[in-house]
C-alpha angles and dihedrals in degrees: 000000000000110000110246104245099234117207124213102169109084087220094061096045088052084055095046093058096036091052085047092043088059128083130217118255128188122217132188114216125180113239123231112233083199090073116110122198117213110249112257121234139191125259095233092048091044084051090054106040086043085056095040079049093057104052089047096054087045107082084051086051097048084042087055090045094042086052102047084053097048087046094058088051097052091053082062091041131346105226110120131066129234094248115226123270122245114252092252083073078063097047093046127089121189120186151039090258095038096047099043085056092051088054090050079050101049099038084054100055088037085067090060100027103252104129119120102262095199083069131081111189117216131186115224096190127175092198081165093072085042114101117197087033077209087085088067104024099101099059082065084066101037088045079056095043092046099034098233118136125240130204132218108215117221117252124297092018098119094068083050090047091048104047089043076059096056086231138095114264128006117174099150120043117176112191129192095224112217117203099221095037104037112027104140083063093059115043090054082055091066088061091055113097119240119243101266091219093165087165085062103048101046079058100055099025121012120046106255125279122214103234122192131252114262117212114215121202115223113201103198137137138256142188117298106247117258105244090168092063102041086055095049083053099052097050089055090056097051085049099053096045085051088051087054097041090058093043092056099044086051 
């Protein structure tokens, strides 16, 4: 025998009922072929690539720290240079904004073979700490466009990200992967499953392939049905069919 689930809150009893006074209604809905899912990746994978991520975003972190410093110095007395970033300040890309103009950049001179071949961009995304998911929704799309993979951080690794950066928020994080400098980066990239997009490459490839509809069934509630009133109103019709029935007949 199944234990009755007893409610002492007045707010869940008020649920309870609402949720039993409801009925169940279906709903077919047409399914869109131009949604893209976001790959899915292991927890193990998503901790050490996380960790390989970290060391890689910490020299950047320890250059912004060495420069505010040497610019407060240089406010007392200017002595010292800013010395020159390393070329890994020029392959990273922090931010919604940076990164989505990175993407513009790199679909463009994909169109006429530019781009540097020794480099393999990768997305490192936390759509998790992102709230609407819609900021970041279209470099799913352009990722796709441009074939390049992007990867969903496990939870809590924007603070980590941020704080290996030396700034304040980093949820997106685009980096230009170089074979010889950061190969532990790439080579768990290579684990990481491509957007399947086959709407998108029937477009640009293959001729295009007349697909069928899919039907989706959406199981939702709606409203109980209000016996009380059909009844009401079914009693002053009958009433008022009975008071012209009896004009008539005077």
């Amino acid at each position: 025998m199944s234990e009755a689930k007893v409610y002492t809150n007045v707010k869940n009893v008020r649920n309870a009922t609402a949720v039993q006074n409801k009925k169940t209604v279906y709903k077919n809905v047409l399914a869109s072929p131009f949604i893209l899912k976001w790959p899915n990746i292991h927890t193990d994978l998503g901790q050490t690539i996380l960790t390989q991520l970290l060391k890689t975003l910490t020299p950047l972190g320890n250059y912004r720290k060495e420069c505010k410093l040497i610019k407060k110095k240089n406010k007392k007395s200017p002595s010292t240079a800013i010395p020159k970033p390393d070329d890994l300040h020029d392959r990273v890309h922090v931010g919604i904004n940076q990164v989505t103009r990175f993407m513009e950049a790199y679909i463009e001179k994909k169109q006429t073979n530019t781009n540097p071949v020794d480099r393999t961009p990768v997305i490192y995304i936390c759509k998790r700490e992102i709230k609407p998911l819609q900021l970041c929704q279209h470099l799913l799309y352009m990722a796709a466009l441009a074939q390049i993979k992007i990867v969903p951080m496990p939870a809590e690794a924007e603070s980590k990200m941020s704080q290996a950066l030396g700034i304040k928020r980093a949820c997106v994080v685009a980096v230009e992967i170089m074979e010889n400098k950061e190969e532990s980066l790439r080579l768990s990239a290579q684990d990481i499953p491509c957007i399947d997009a086959p709407w998108l490459t029937n477009a640009l490839q293959q001729p295009v392939v007349y697909r069928s509809d899919t039907i989706k069934t959406l199981k939702t509630t709606g409203p109980p049905p209000k016996q009380k009133q059909q009844q009401q109103l079914k009693r002053k019709n009958q009433e008022d069919q009975e008071a012209t029935s009896k004009k008539i007949k005077v």
